Coordinates of C-alpha atoms (C1' of nucleotides) in Angstrom, one line a residue:
Chain A
M651 CA 6.0 189.7 -6.3
P652 CA 2.5 190.7 -7.3
G653 CA 1.0 191.6 -10.6
A654 CA 2.1 188.2 -11.9
A655 CA 0.1 185.0 -11.5
R656 CA -2.6 186.2 -9.1
P657 CA -3.9 189.7 -9.4
T658 CA -3.4 190.5 -5.7
A659 CA -6.4 191.1 -3.4
A660 CA -8.9 193.6 -5.0
K661 CA -10.6 195.7 -2.4
V662 CA -14.1 197.0 -3.0
A663 CA -12.8 200.5 -3.5
D664 CA -13.4 201.5 -7.1
R665 CA -14.3 204.9 -8.4
S666 CA -16.2 203.5 -11.4
N667 CA -19.5 204.0 -9.7
D668 CA -22.6 204.8 -11.5
R669 CA -23.2 208.1 -9.8
G670 CA -19.9 208.1 -7.9
I671 CA -21.1 207.5 -4.3
P672 CA -17.9 207.6 -2.1
E673 CA -17.1 204.2 -0.6
A674 CA -17.2 205.7 2.9
T675 CA -20.8 206.7 2.3
V676 CA -21.7 203.4 0.9
A677 CA -20.5 201.7 4.1
R678 CA -22.8 203.9 6.1
L679 CA -26.0 203.6 4.1
P680 CA -26.9 200.2 5.7
V681 CA -26.5 201.9 9.1
Y682 CA -29.0 204.6 8.1
L683 CA -31.3 202.0 6.7
R684 CA -31.4 200.2 9.9
A685 CA -31.9 203.4 11.9
L686 CA -34.9 204.2 9.6
V687 CA -36.4 200.8 10.1
G688 CA -36.1 201.4 13.9
L689 CA -37.8 204.8 13.6
T690 CA -40.6 203.3 11.5
E691 CA -41.2 200.6 14.2
R692 CA -41.4 203.3 16.8
G693 CA -44.1 205.0 14.6
T694 CA -42.0 208.0 13.6
A695 CA -43.2 209.4 10.3
T696 CA -40.8 212.3 9.9
C697 CA -37.3 213.0 11.3
S698 CA -34.6 215.7 11.1
S699 CA -31.1 215.0 10.1
E700 CA -30.2 215.5 13.7
E701 CA -32.5 212.8 14.9
L702 CA -31.6 210.3 12.2
A703 CA -27.9 211.0 12.8
A704 CA -28.2 210.3 16.5
A705 CA -30.0 207.0 15.8
A706 CA -27.2 206.0 13.4
G707 CA -24.4 207.1 15.6
V708 CA -22.9 209.8 13.3
N709 CA -23.0 213.6 13.3
S710 CA -25.7 215.4 11.3
A711 CA -23.3 217.1 8.8
K712 CA -22.0 213.8 7.7
L713 CA -25.4 212.3 7.4
R714 CA -26.7 215.2 5.2
K715 CA -23.6 215.1 3.1
D716 CA -24.0 211.3 2.6
L717 CA -27.7 211.6 1.7
S718 CA -26.9 214.4 -0.7
Y719 CA -25.0 211.9 -2.9
L720 CA -28.2 210.0 -3.4
G721 CA -30.4 213.0 -4.3
S722 CA -32.6 215.5 -2.6
Y723 CA -34.9 213.4 -0.5
G724 CA -35.5 215.8 2.3
T725 CA -37.6 218.9 2.7
R726 CA -35.9 222.1 3.9
G727 CA -37.4 223.4 7.1
V728 CA -39.1 220.0 7.8
G729 CA -36.8 217.0 7.6
Y730 CA -37.1 213.6 6.0
D731 CA -40.1 211.3 5.4
V732 CA -39.0 208.1 7.1
E733 CA -40.7 205.7 4.8
Y734 CA -39.7 207.5 1.7
L735 CA -36.1 207.8 2.6
R736 CA -36.0 204.2 3.8
Y737 CA -37.2 203.0 0.4
Q738 CA -34.7 205.2 -1.5
I739 CA -31.8 204.0 0.5
A740 CA -32.9 200.3 0.2
R741 CA -33.2 200.8 -3.6
E742 CA -29.8 202.5 -3.8
I743 CA -28.1 199.6 -1.8
G744 CA -30.1 197.1 -3.9
V745 CA -32.0 195.3 -1.1
T746 CA -35.5 195.9 -2.3
Q747 CA -35.3 192.3 -3.5
D748 CA -33.6 189.4 -1.8
W749 CA -30.1 188.3 -2.9
P750 CA -29.4 184.6 -2.8
V751 CA -26.3 183.7 -0.7
V752 CA -24.2 180.6 -0.4
I753 CA -22.4 179.8 2.8
V754 CA -19.4 177.5 2.7
G755 CA -18.1 175.9 5.8
I756 CA -20.8 174.9 8.3
G757 CA -18.8 174.6 11.5
N758 CA -19.6 176.6 14.6
L759 CA -19.5 179.9 12.8
G760 CA -21.3 178.7 9.7
H761 CA -24.1 177.4 11.9
A762 CA -24.4 180.7 13.6
L763 CA -24.6 182.5 10.2
A764 CA -27.1 180.0 8.9
N765 CA -29.3 180.5 11.9
F766 CA -29.0 184.3 11.8
S767 CA -32.5 185.6 11.5
G768 CA -31.6 189.0 10.2
F769 CA -30.9 187.7 6.7
S770 CA -34.3 187.7 5.2
S771 CA -35.4 191.0 6.7
R772 CA -32.3 192.7 5.4
G773 CA -32.3 191.7 1.7
F774 CA -30.7 188.3 1.7
R775 CA -31.8 184.7 1.5
I776 CA -29.6 181.7 2.2
A777 CA -29.8 179.6 -0.9
A778 CA -27.3 176.9 0.0
L779 CA -25.1 175.6 2.8
L780 CA -22.0 173.7 1.7
D781 CA -19.4 171.8 3.5
A782 CA -16.5 169.6 2.3
D783 CA -16.9 167.2 5.3
P784 CA -19.2 164.3 4.4
E785 CA -19.9 163.9 8.1
R786 CA -21.8 167.2 8.0
Q787 CA -23.5 166.7 4.7
G788 CA -27.2 165.8 5.0
E789 CA -27.6 167.5 8.3
R790 CA -30.4 170.1 8.3
V791 CA -29.9 173.6 9.6
G792 CA -33.1 175.6 9.7
D793 CA -35.0 174.4 6.6
L794 CA -31.9 173.8 4.5
E795 CA -29.8 170.7 4.1
I796 CA -26.0 170.9 4.1
L797 CA -24.7 169.8 0.7
G798 CA -21.3 168.8 -0.6
F799 CA -19.0 171.6 -1.8
E800 CA -18.6 169.8 -5.2
Q801 CA -22.1 170.9 -6.1
V802 CA -21.2 174.6 -5.9
E803 CA -21.2 175.2 -9.7
Q804 CA -24.6 173.7 -10.2
L805 CA -26.1 175.5 -7.3
V806 CA -24.7 178.9 -8.1
E807 CA -26.0 178.6 -11.6
E808 CA -29.4 177.2 -10.6
H809 CA -30.1 179.8 -8.0
R810 CA -28.3 182.7 -9.7
I811 CA -26.1 183.2 -6.6
A812 CA -23.8 186.2 -6.8
I813 CA -22.7 186.4 -3.1
G814 CA -20.7 183.8 -1.2
V815 CA -19.7 183.6 2.4
I816 CA -16.6 181.7 3.4
A817 CA -16.6 180.3 7.0
T818 CA -14.1 177.5 6.5
P819 CA -10.9 177.0 8.4
A820 CA -8.1 179.2 7.2
P821 CA -6.1 176.6 5.2
A822 CA -9.1 175.8 3.0
A823 CA -10.2 179.4 2.3
Q824 CA -8.2 180.3 -0.8
A825 CA -9.1 177.1 -2.6
V826 CA -12.8 177.6 -1.7
C827 CA -12.5 181.2 -2.8
D828 CA -11.0 180.2 -6.2
R829 CA -13.7 177.7 -6.8
L830 CA -16.5 180.1 -5.9
V831 CA -15.1 182.6 -8.3
G832 CA -14.8 179.9 -11.0
A833 CA -18.5 179.1 -10.4
G834 CA -19.5 182.6 -11.1
I835 CA -19.6 184.3 -7.6
T836 CA -18.6 187.9 -7.8
S837 CA -18.9 189.1 -4.2
I838 CA -17.3 187.3 -1.3
L839 CA -17.5 187.8 2.5
N840 CA -14.6 186.1 4.2
F841 CA -14.5 185.1 7.8
A842 CA -11.4 182.9 7.6
P843 CA -8.3 184.6 9.1
V844 CA -6.3 184.7 5.9
V845 CA -5.6 187.3 3.2
L846 CA -7.5 186.1 0.1
S847 CA -6.7 187.0 -3.5
V848 CA -9.4 187.4 -6.1
P849 CA -9.4 188.5 -9.7
D850 CA -10.4 192.0 -10.7
G851 CA -14.1 192.4 -10.8
V852 CA -14.7 190.3 -7.8
D853 CA -15.4 192.2 -4.5
L854 CA -14.0 190.9 -1.3
R855 CA -14.7 191.9 2.2
K856 CA -13.4 190.3 5.4
V857 CA -14.5 190.0 9.0
D858 CA -11.7 189.1 11.3
L859 CA -12.3 188.5 15.0
S860 CA -8.6 188.5 16.1
I861 CA -7.8 191.7 14.2
E862 CA -10.7 193.5 15.8
L863 CA -9.6 192.3 19.3
Q864 CA -6.0 193.3 18.6
I865 CA -7.0 196.8 17.6
L866 CA -8.8 197.0 20.9
A867 CA -5.8 195.6 22.7
Y868 CA -3.6 198.3 21.2
H869 CA -5.8 201.1 22.6
E870 CA -6.3 199.3 25.9
Q871 CA -2.5 199.0 26.3
R872 CA -2.2 202.8 25.8
K873 CA -4.8 203.4 28.5
S874 CA -3.1 201.3 31.2
A875 CA 0.2 202.9 30.3
L876 CA -1.1 206.3 31.4
L877 CA -2.2 205.0 34.8
P878 CA 0.0 204.8 37.9
G879 CA -0.3 201.0 37.7
L880 CA 2.6 198.6 37.6
S881 CA 3.3 198.6 33.9
G882 CA 1.6 198.3 30.6
L883 CA 0.8 194.6 30.9
P884 CA -2.6 193.1 30.5
G885 CA -4.4 192.2 33.7
D886 CA -3.2 195.1 35.8
L887 CA -5.9 197.6 35.0
P888 CA -7.5 198.5 38.3
A889 CA -11.0 198.0 37.0
K890 CA -13.0 201.2 36.7
A891 CA -10.1 203.5 36.2
V892 CA -10.6 204.9 32.7
G893 CA -13.9 206.2 31.4
R894 CA -16.9 207.2 33.6
Chain B
M915 CA -30.2 216.0 20.5
P916 CA -27.0 214.3 21.6
G917 CA -24.3 215.5 23.9
A918 CA -26.9 215.5 26.7
A919 CA -27.7 212.4 28.7
R920 CA -25.5 209.9 26.8
P921 CA -22.2 211.0 25.4
T922 CA -22.9 209.5 21.9
A923 CA -20.9 206.6 20.6
A924 CA -17.2 207.1 21.1
K925 CA -15.2 205.6 18.2
V926 CA -11.7 204.3 18.7
A927 CA -10.3 207.3 16.7
D928 CA -8.4 209.5 19.1
R929 CA -5.2 211.4 18.4
S930 CA -4.0 211.3 22.0
N931 CA -1.8 208.4 21.2
D932 CA 1.5 207.8 22.9
R933 CA 3.6 208.2 19.8
G934 CA 0.7 209.1 17.5
I935 CA 0.4 206.0 15.3
P936 CA -2.4 206.7 12.8
E937 CA -5.6 204.7 13.3
A938 CA -5.4 203.3 9.8
T939 CA -1.9 201.9 10.5
V940 CA -3.0 200.4 13.9
A941 CA -5.7 198.5 12.0
R942 CA -3.2 197.0 9.7
L943 CA -0.6 196.0 12.3
P944 CA -2.5 192.8 13.1
V945 CA -2.4 191.9 9.5
Y946 CA 1.3 192.3 9.3
L947 CA 1.7 190.3 12.5
R948 CA -0.2 187.4 11.0
A949 CA 1.8 187.6 7.7
L950 CA 5.0 187.5 9.7
V951 CA 3.8 184.4 11.7
G952 CA 3.1 182.8 8.3
L953 CA 6.6 183.6 7.1
T954 CA 8.1 182.2 10.3
E955 CA 6.2 179.0 9.9
R956 CA 7.5 178.7 6.3
G957 CA 11.0 179.1 7.7
T958 CA 11.7 182.5 6.2
A959 CA 14.3 184.4 8.3
T960 CA 14.4 187.7 6.4
C961 CA 12.0 189.5 4.0
S962 CA 11.8 192.6 2.0
S963 CA 9.0 195.1 2.3
E964 CA 7.9 193.9 -1.1
E965 CA 7.5 190.3 0.1
L966 CA 5.8 191.2 3.4
A967 CA 3.5 193.5 1.7
A968 CA 2.4 190.8 -0.8
A969 CA 1.8 188.4 2.1
A970 CA -0.3 191.1 3.9
G971 CA -2.2 192.2 0.8
V972 CA -1.0 195.8 0.7
N973 CA 1.5 197.7 -1.4
S974 CA 5.0 198.0 -0.2
A975 CA 5.0 201.8 0.1
K976 CA 2.2 201.6 2.6
L977 CA 3.8 198.9 4.5
R978 CA 7.1 200.8 4.8
K979 CA 5.3 204.0 5.9
D980 CA 3.3 202.0 8.5
L981 CA 6.4 200.4 9.9
S982 CA 8.2 203.7 10.0
Y983 CA 5.7 204.9 12.7
L984 CA 7.0 202.1 15.0
G985 CA 10.7 202.8 14.5
S986 CA 13.5 201.7 12.2
Y987 CA 13.3 198.0 12.5
G988 CA 14.6 197.1 9.0
T989 CA 18.1 197.2 7.4
R990 CA 18.6 199.2 4.3
G991 CA 19.8 197.2 1.4
V992 CA 18.6 194.0 3.2
G993 CA 15.1 194.0 4.5
Y994 CA 13.5 192.9 7.8
D995 CA 14.4 190.2 10.2
V996 CA 11.1 188.3 10.5
E997 CA 11.4 187.2 14.1
Y998 CA 12.5 190.6 15.3
L999 CA 9.9 192.5 13.5
R1000 CA 7.2 190.1 14.6
Y1001 CA 8.2 190.7 18.2
Q1002 CA 8.2 194.5 17.8
I1003 CA 4.8 194.6 16.3
A1004 CA 3.4 192.2 18.9
R1005 CA 4.8 194.4 21.6
E1006 CA 3.4 197.6 19.9
I1007 CA -0.1 196.0 19.7
G1008 CA 0.2 194.7 23.2
V1009 CA -0.2 191.0 22.6
T1010 CA 3.0 189.7 24.0
Q1011 CA 0.9 188.7 27.0
D1012 CA -2.7 187.4 26.9
W1013 CA -5.6 189.6 27.5
P1014 CA -8.5 188.1 29.4
V1015 CA -11.8 188.5 27.6
V1016 CA -15.4 188.0 28.6
I1017 CA -18.0 186.9 26.1
V1018 CA -21.7 187.8 26.8
G1019 CA -24.5 186.0 25.0
I1020 CA -23.7 182.3 24.3
G1021 CA -26.1 181.6 21.5
N1022 CA -25.0 180.3 18.2
L1023 CA -22.5 183.1 17.6
G1024 CA -21.3 183.1 21.2
H1025 CA -20.6 179.4 20.9
A1026 CA -18.7 179.9 17.7
L1027 CA -16.6 182.6 19.4
A1028 CA -16.0 180.5 22.5
N1029 CA -14.8 177.6 20.4
F1030 CA -12.6 179.8 18.2
S1031 CA -9.1 178.4 18.6
G1032 CA -7.3 181.5 17.3
F1033 CA -7.8 183.3 20.6
S1034 CA -4.9 181.9 22.6
S1035 CA -2.4 182.0 19.8
R1036 CA -3.2 185.7 19.1
G1037 CA -2.9 187.3 22.5
F1038 CA -6.3 186.6 24.1
R1039 CA -7.8 184.2 26.6
I1040 CA -11.4 183.7 27.3
A1041 CA -11.8 184.3 31.0
A1042 CA -15.6 184.0 31.3
L1043 CA -18.7 183.0 29.3
L1044 CA -21.9 184.7 30.5
D1045 CA -25.6 184.4 29.5
A1046 CA -28.8 185.8 31.0
D1047 CA -30.7 182.6 30.2
P1048 CA -30.7 180.2 33.1
E1049 CA -31.3 177.4 30.6
R1050 CA -27.8 177.9 29.3
Q1051 CA -26.1 178.5 32.6
G1052 CA -24.0 175.5 33.8
E1053 CA -23.5 174.2 30.3
R1054 CA -19.8 173.7 29.5
V1055 CA -18.2 175.1 26.3
G1056 CA -14.6 173.9 25.9
D1057 CA -13.3 174.0 29.4
L1058 CA -15.4 176.9 30.6
E1059 CA -18.8 176.8 32.3
I1060 CA -21.5 179.3 31.2
L1061 CA -22.2 181.6 34.1
G1062 CA -25.0 184.0 34.9
F1063 CA -24.6 187.6 33.7
E1064 CA -25.2 188.9 37.2
Q1065 CA -21.7 187.7 38.1
V1066 CA -20.1 190.1 35.7
E1067 CA -18.8 192.6 38.2
Q1068 CA -17.2 190.0 40.3
L1069 CA -15.6 188.2 37.4
V1070 CA -14.3 191.4 35.7
E1071 CA -12.6 192.4 38.9
E1072 CA -11.3 188.9 39.8
H1073 CA -9.8 188.3 36.4
R1074 CA -8.9 191.9 35.7
I1075 CA -10.9 191.7 32.4
A1076 CA -10.6 194.8 30.3
I1077 CA -12.2 193.5 27.0
G1078 CA -15.8 192.4 26.5
V1079 CA -17.5 190.8 23.6
I1080 CA -21.2 191.3 23.1
A1081 CA -22.9 188.5 21.2
T1082 CA -26.4 188.9 22.6
P1083 CA -29.6 189.6 20.6
A1084 CA -29.9 193.2 19.5
P1085 CA -32.5 194.3 22.1
A1086 CA -30.3 193.3 25.0
A1087 CA -27.1 194.8 23.8
Q1088 CA -27.3 198.3 25.2
A1089 CA -28.2 197.1 28.6
V1090 CA -25.4 194.6 28.6
C1091 CA -23.0 197.2 27.3
D1092 CA -23.9 199.6 30.1
R1093 CA -23.4 197.0 32.7
L1094 CA -20.1 195.9 31.2
V1095 CA -18.9 199.5 31.3
G1096 CA -20.1 199.8 34.9
A1097 CA -18.2 196.7 35.8
G1098 CA -15.0 198.3 34.6
I1099 CA -14.7 197.0 31.0
T1100 CA -13.0 199.7 28.8
S1101 CA -13.0 197.9 25.4
I1102 CA -16.0 196.4 23.7
L1103 CA -16.4 194.3 20.5
N1104 CA -20.1 194.3 19.5
F1105 CA -21.7 191.7 17.3
A1106 CA -25.3 192.7 17.9
P1107 CA -26.8 194.7 15.0
V1108 CA -27.4 197.9 17.0
V1109 CA -25.6 201.2 17.4
L1110 CA -24.3 201.2 21.0
S1111 CA -23.4 204.2 23.0
V1112 CA -20.5 204.2 25.4
P1113 CA -18.9 206.9 27.6
D1114 CA -15.7 208.6 26.6
G1115 CA -12.7 206.5 27.4
V1116 CA -14.4 203.3 26.4
D1117 CA -13.4 201.9 23.0
L1118 CA -16.1 200.3 20.9
R1119 CA -15.8 198.3 17.7
K1120 CA -18.5 196.5 15.8
V1121 CA -18.8 193.5 13.5
D1122 CA -22.0 193.5 11.5
L1123 CA -22.9 190.7 9.1
S1124 CA -25.8 192.4 7.3
I1125 CA -23.9 195.6 6.9
E1126 CA -21.0 193.8 5.2
L1127 CA -23.4 191.9 2.9
Q1128 CA -25.3 195.1 2.0
I1129 CA -22.1 196.8 1.0
L1130 CA -21.4 193.8 -1.3
A1131 CA -24.9 194.0 -2.6
Y1132 CA -24.5 197.6 -3.5
H1133 CA -21.5 196.9 -5.7
E1134 CA -23.1 193.7 -7.0
Q1135 CA -26.1 195.7 -8.2
R1136 CA -23.8 198.2 -10.0
K1137 CA -22.1 195.3 -11.8
S1138 CA -25.3 193.7 -13.1
A1139 CA -26.6 197.2 -14.2
L1140 CA -23.7 197.4 -16.6
L1141 CA -24.6 194.1 -18.3
P1142 CA -27.0 193.6 -21.1
G1143 CA -29.2 191.6 -18.7
L1144 CA -32.8 192.2 -17.9
S1145 CA -32.4 194.8 -15.2
G1146 CA -30.6 195.5 -12.0
L1147 CA -32.4 192.9 -10.0
P1148 CA -30.8 190.2 -7.9
G1149 CA -30.9 186.8 -9.5
D1150 CA -30.4 187.8 -13.1
L1151 CA -26.6 187.8 -13.3
P1152 CA -25.7 185.4 -16.0
A1153 CA -23.2 183.5 -13.8
K1154 CA -19.6 184.1 -14.9
A1155 CA -20.2 187.4 -16.5
V1156 CA -18.0 189.8 -14.5
G1157 CA -14.4 189.1 -13.5
R1158 CA -12.5 186.3 -15.2
Chain C
dA655 C1' 23.6 198.0 -6.2
dG656 C1' 19.7 197.4 -3.2
dC657 C1' 16.3 198.3 0.0
dT658 C1' 14.6 201.1 3.8
dG659 C1' 12.8 205.3 5.7
dT660 C1' 10.5 209.6 4.7
dG661 C1' 9.3 214.5 3.1
dA662 C1' 6.3 216.2 -0.4
dA663 C1' 2.3 215.7 -3.4
dC664 C1' -2.0 214.1 -4.0
dG665 C1' -6.7 212.5 -3.3
dC666 C1' -10.4 211.2 -0.3
dA667 C1' -13.3 212.0 3.9
dT668 C1' -15.0 215.0 7.4
dT669 C1' -16.4 219.2 9.2
dC670 C1' -17.7 224.0 8.9
dA671 C1' -20.7 227.4 7.9
dC672 C1' -24.1 229.4 5.3
dA673 C1' -27.1 230.0 1.0
dG674 C1' -31.5 228.4 -0.3
dC675 C1' -35.9 226.8 0.3
dC676 C1' -40.1 225.7 3.1
Chain D
dG1033 C1' -37.6 230.3 12.1
dG1034 C1' -36.0 226.0 10.9
dC1035 C1' -33.8 222.5 8.4
dT1036 C1' -31.7 220.8 4.2
dG1037 C1' -28.1 220.7 0.7
dT1038 C1' -23.6 222.0 -0.5
dG1039 C1' -19.3 224.8 -1.7
dA1040 C1' -15.1 225.7 0.9
dA1041 C1' -11.8 224.6 4.4
dT1042 C1' -9.5 221.3 6.9
dG1043 C1' -7.6 217.0 8.2
dC1044 C1' -6.3 212.2 7.3
dG1045 C1' -4.4 208.5 4.5
dT1046 C1' -2.0 206.9 0.5
dT1047 C1' 1.2 207.2 -3.1
dC1048 C1' 5.3 209.0 -5.1
dA1049 C1' 10.0 209.4 -5.6
dC1050 C1' 14.3 209.8 -3.8
dA1051 C1' 17.8 210.6 -0.1
dG1052 C1' 20.4 207.8 3.0
dC1053 C1' 22.4 203.8 4.8
dT1054 C1' 24.4 198.9 4.2

DNA sequence: AGCTGTGAACGCATTCACAGCC
DNA sequence: GGCTGTGAATGCGTTCACAGCT
């Protein structure tokens, strides 16, 4: 029964946007941003919606519609100035400065995240690595030391951290989440395979390996079912059958 | 201009489903499956749509609509038999048997994926770990040895692998992807921060850390902008302001 | 009486197609 | 002539509300 004690998982969807940019568009802005960085690196100064759309893996109508929510940053008959558009999108997303991030749970995955080099170049800076296991505390990863989770409140306040990443085992995730929220974190990215609940006003997104694989498995099963193979079981796809 | 050489990124969306289960529903089935496993472990034999929905973090109308696409597996006036429904969903997704998976790129992230214990319990089995770097080849991770990427064709055929996971650096990803497809892989989960192109018939999903963080940053920026703080810049959220 | 299964209503996202500007 | 920006049309997903079964 929801609505009672815990205000059931609040998704990021919320129409109280400043200028009302649709959530689906928000989710694509980072893709456009990356595509623009790629174009810059290749020395392209100007691009059409068609070119940018191809680089981002969407169709050009969608791209233009998306950009139209931000304003009129293109020139009719010409296209978009890559640098200018890049800056506008970065500003809209809010990654013209770096956001400090705390990562909780420095196991295999936490290590991988801590070592991920794309953070700094994409608007984020790891401010703290926390783990509940005293064995791991004190270890250095990159130029940060792993600290105890009990220091979370102090660190969040000291570094003005608003974003937390949960990379703990599933059973610990909800408790960690609650304490992050209590410490003042208002955005959480969850890698633990559990449904987390957060209060209103806290944004929650999740990344879930087995869910992604299961979605692929579903479609894979449908493919094999259409073939003259034995049945719809894994392992009997006669390699190279579907696709080109 | 796309549509020419490379048939631009094919998303999983495709209405040529057997029984036409909507893509949004397919994406939630794994969540329901996990919730049902949780209920089983807690010894619950029967549950209402309300209870299951709460455990899965969705509302009950959506849950019932989703389940209705699979068939009538509940009992009016009573609810759902947990075990029975669990099996039906597992069968629909196709995870009543294990799917062999190949992981390419055994860096930090690849290691984390290779060590992830949830694979086997959720319908997958790591059949091979590949890396292009000879330094890494021969190393053992769990009970598998890291092999050279050049063996991919042989391994895919030998183990009837249909699903590939790309955890390489971004610059290598498209080439790896092309070769996986050439070897007969028809479903790919991509962790590299690039837009990949695959031929029709190959399903592609991506997991992208910086995109997820940037989406959170966007909403975070909107929150701070509403406060009487200094400006909309990262770092000036007076901890504990939004939410409860 | 209670809870599922589902048509109908609604709202959001994508695509179309063209007016408007360079 | 070319390309952007955008109303209008379409399609998809969610929610409502209740008929139908136990």
